[in-house]
Amino acid sequence: MEERLVDEWKKEMDLILESKVEEFKLMGYSRATSNDVWNCLKKKVWKGNPSKRVHEVVGDIFHLSSNIYMSYLTVQAYQDDDIMASIAALSGPVEEEG
């Protein structure tokens, strides 16, 4: 059975990712997206872009728990806030015109 880097499988995983997104939406995570699910898998489960067989990628998608997904989203939210705070600190206060 063929192994590929997980990124090479992504296009073929669209329907499976959408199935996972729908599962999360049924659980109340209304803002779940395919990209967030994929990025969560890359960061939290695969820890990068390893080589896997198609059945392993499918299994990892279906076995992704809501706890891991929410942990990933929480970390991302904190990192996004830190980035915005850093930009604000570097750019200084905004002066109002008028």
Short mmCIF file of C-alpha atoms in Angstrom, two decimals:
data_model
loop_
_atom_site.label_atom_id
_atom_site.label_comp_id
_atom_site.label_asym_id
_atom_site.label_seq_id
_atom_site.Cartn_x
_atom_site.Cartn_y
_atom_site.Cartn_z
CA MET A 1 0.00 0.00 0.00
CA GLU A 2 1.28 3.44 -0.97
CA GLU A 3 2.65 5.91 1.58
CA ARG A 4 2.62 9.65 1.02
CA LEU A 5 3.25 12.76 3.05
CA VAL A 6 -0.03 13.66 4.75
CA ASP A 7 -0.24 16.97 2.85
CA GLU A 8 -0.34 14.95 -0.37
CA TRP A 9 -3.47 13.15 0.88
CA LYS A 10 -5.35 16.33 1.84
CA LYS A 11 -7.21 16.86 -1.43
CA GLU A 12 -8.49 13.30 -1.33
CA MET A 13 -9.68 13.72 2.27
CA ASP A 14 -12.22 16.50 1.59
CA LEU A 15 -15.34 14.36 2.15
CA ILE A 16 -13.88 12.73 5.25
CA LEU A 17 -12.85 16.10 6.68
CA GLU A 18 -16.35 17.46 5.99
CA SER A 19 -17.80 14.46 7.82
CA LYS A 20 -15.65 15.29 10.85
CA VAL A 21 -16.66 18.96 10.65
CA GLU A 22 -20.34 17.94 10.63
CA GLU A 23 -19.73 15.72 13.65
CA PHE A 24 -18.17 18.62 15.55
CA LYS A 25 -21.03 20.92 14.50
CA LEU A 26 -23.54 18.40 15.87
CA MET A 27 -21.58 18.51 19.14
CA GLY A 28 -22.02 22.30 19.27
CA TYR A 29 -18.78 23.48 17.65
CA SER A 30 -20.55 25.61 15.06
CA ARG A 31 -17.38 27.24 13.73
CA ALA A 32 -15.55 24.01 12.91
CA THR A 33 -13.86 24.02 9.49
CA SER A 34 -12.03 21.48 7.37
CA ASN A 35 -8.87 23.58 7.48
CA ASP A 36 -8.96 23.79 11.28
CA VAL A 37 -9.45 20.02 11.55
CA TRP A 38 -6.56 19.37 9.12
CA ASN A 39 -4.24 21.86 10.84
CA CYS A 40 -5.13 20.38 14.23
CA LEU A 41 -4.18 16.92 12.99
CA LYS A 42 -0.89 18.23 11.58
CA LYS A 43 0.03 20.03 14.78
CA LYS A 44 -1.38 17.81 17.53
CA VAL A 45 -1.61 14.29 16.10
CA TRP A 46 0.97 14.03 13.32
CA LYS A 47 3.32 16.73 14.66
CA GLY A 48 4.27 17.80 11.16
CA ASN A 49 3.91 16.22 7.74
CA PRO A 50 4.84 12.53 8.14
CA SER A 51 4.40 9.78 5.58
CA LYS A 52 1.23 7.74 6.08
CA ARG A 53 -0.97 5.31 4.23
CA VAL A 54 -4.43 6.44 3.19
CA HIS A 55 -6.19 4.25 5.77
CA GLU A 56 -4.02 5.73 8.54
CA VAL A 57 -4.95 9.29 7.55
CA VAL A 58 -8.65 8.38 7.39
CA GLY A 59 -8.44 6.69 10.79
CA ASP A 60 -6.69 9.69 12.33
CA ILE A 61 -9.40 12.03 11.03
CA PHE A 62 -12.23 9.87 12.34
CA HIS A 63 -10.51 9.35 15.70
CA LEU A 64 -9.75 13.03 16.32
CA SER A 65 -11.43 13.81 19.63
CA SER A 66 -13.25 17.00 20.46
CA ASN A 67 -10.86 17.48 23.41
CA ILE A 68 -7.80 17.57 21.15
CA TYR A 69 -9.61 19.82 18.67
CA MET A 70 -10.68 22.30 21.37
CA SER A 71 -7.18 22.29 22.87
CA TYR A 72 -5.76 23.14 19.45
CA LEU A 73 -8.30 25.96 18.92
CA THR A 74 -7.60 27.39 22.37
CA VAL A 75 -3.85 27.51 21.76
CA GLN A 76 -4.43 29.07 18.34
CA ALA A 77 -6.67 31.76 19.88
CA TYR A 78 -4.00 32.65 22.45
CA GLN A 79 -1.32 32.77 19.76
CA ASP A 80 -3.51 35.00 17.58
CA ASP A 81 -4.07 37.34 20.54
CA ASP A 82 -0.33 37.44 21.21
CA ILE A 83 0.34 38.33 17.58
CA MET A 84 -2.20 41.16 17.66
CA ALA A 85 -0.75 42.47 20.94
CA SER A 86 2.74 42.35 19.44
CA ILE A 87 1.61 44.27 16.36
CA ALA A 88 -0.09 46.86 18.53
CA ALA A 89 3.01 47.22 20.70
CA LEU A 90 5.24 47.68 17.66
CA SER A 91 2.98 50.10 15.84
CA GLY A 92 2.30 52.28 18.87
CA PRO A 93 -0.91 54.07 19.75
CA VAL A 94 -3.29 55.02 16.97
CA GLU A 95 -3.81 58.77 16.78
CA GLU A 96 -7.25 60.03 15.89
CA GLU A 97 -7.58 62.53 13.09
CA GLY A 98 -9.88 65.45 13.44
#
